[in-house]
Amino acid sequence: MPELDWIPMTEGDETEYLEIAFAENGDVHLRTNTEPETVVVTTAAKWDAFVLGVRAGEFDHFVEDVPEA
């Protein structure tokens, strides 16, 4: 695996959170801080489509029963 600059995807003091890293070849790497050896890799195009879907509310049904913080 290439040397990556992992960015925490949180601004709070959560114990567990996601981290993201962008590789020079354009791949996007995702992992949790508690299991850094388990990494999911996707393409920049798929990551962009996911982010746009989140912004558009396409995944809101996954969190309908989750209480707001």
Short mmCIF file of C-alpha atoms in Angstrom, two decimals:
data_model
loop_
_atom_site.label_atom_id
_atom_site.label_comp_id
_atom_site.label_asym_id
_atom_site.label_seq_id
_atom_site.Cartn_x
_atom_site.Cartn_y
_atom_site.Cartn_z
CA MET A 1 0.00 0.00 0.00
CA PRO A 2 1.32 3.46 -0.81
CA GLU A 3 2.25 5.93 1.92
CA LEU A 4 -0.96 7.87 2.58
CA ASP A 5 -1.89 10.99 4.51
CA TRP A 6 -4.94 9.88 6.53
CA ILE A 7 -7.50 12.60 7.30
CA PRO A 8 -9.99 12.07 10.17
CA MET A 9 -13.57 12.55 9.01
CA THR A 10 -14.66 14.12 12.29
CA GLU A 11 -14.29 17.36 14.15
CA GLY A 12 -15.30 16.01 17.56
CA ASP A 13 -13.81 13.78 20.20
CA GLU A 14 -15.38 10.51 19.00
CA THR A 15 -13.64 7.30 20.05
CA GLU A 16 -14.23 5.67 16.68
CA TYR A 17 -14.35 7.51 13.38
CA LEU A 18 -13.63 7.16 9.69
CA GLU A 19 -10.41 8.29 8.04
CA ILE A 20 -9.92 9.01 4.35
CA ALA A 21 -6.82 9.26 2.19
CA PHE A 22 -6.40 10.22 -1.44
CA ALA A 23 -3.65 8.34 -3.30
CA GLU A 24 -1.56 9.87 -6.05
CA ASN A 25 -3.10 7.47 -8.60
CA GLY A 26 -6.58 8.85 -7.80
CA ASP A 27 -7.78 6.01 -5.58
CA VAL A 28 -9.70 6.89 -2.42
CA HIS A 29 -8.90 4.87 0.73
CA LEU A 30 -11.27 4.58 3.72
CA ARG A 31 -10.72 2.97 7.12
CA THR A 32 -11.74 3.31 10.76
CA ASN A 33 -9.22 4.55 13.27
CA THR A 34 -9.85 1.46 15.41
CA GLU A 35 -9.02 -1.01 12.61
CA PRO A 36 -6.42 0.79 10.47
CA GLU A 37 -5.28 -2.43 8.79
CA THR A 38 -8.72 -2.88 7.16
CA VAL A 39 -8.90 -0.49 4.22
CA VAL A 40 -11.58 -0.06 1.55
CA VAL A 41 -10.36 1.34 -1.76
CA THR A 42 -12.54 2.94 -4.43
CA THR A 43 -12.06 5.21 -7.42
CA ALA A 44 -12.27 8.99 -7.34
CA ALA A 45 -15.29 8.86 -9.68
CA LYS A 46 -17.19 6.49 -7.39
CA TRP A 47 -16.26 8.59 -4.33
CA ASP A 48 -17.50 11.74 -6.05
CA ALA A 49 -20.79 10.02 -6.99
CA PHE A 50 -21.23 8.88 -3.37
CA VAL A 51 -20.60 12.37 -1.97
CA LEU A 52 -23.05 13.89 -4.44
CA GLY A 53 -25.61 11.25 -3.44
CA VAL A 54 -25.17 12.10 0.24
CA ARG A 55 -25.63 15.79 -0.53
CA ALA A 56 -28.78 15.00 -2.51
CA GLY A 57 -30.26 12.97 0.35
CA GLU A 58 -30.18 9.66 -1.54
CA PHE A 59 -29.03 7.76 1.58
CA ASP A 60 -31.24 9.42 4.19
CA HIS A 61 -33.39 6.29 4.49
CA PHE A 62 -30.40 4.48 6.07
CA VAL A 63 -30.49 6.80 9.08
CA GLU A 64 -34.22 7.35 9.58
CA ASP A 65 -34.21 5.58 12.95
CA VAL A 66 -30.90 7.00 14.21
CA PRO A 67 -31.41 9.63 16.93
CA GLU A 68 -29.88 13.01 16.23
CA ALA A 69 -26.93 14.05 18.36
#
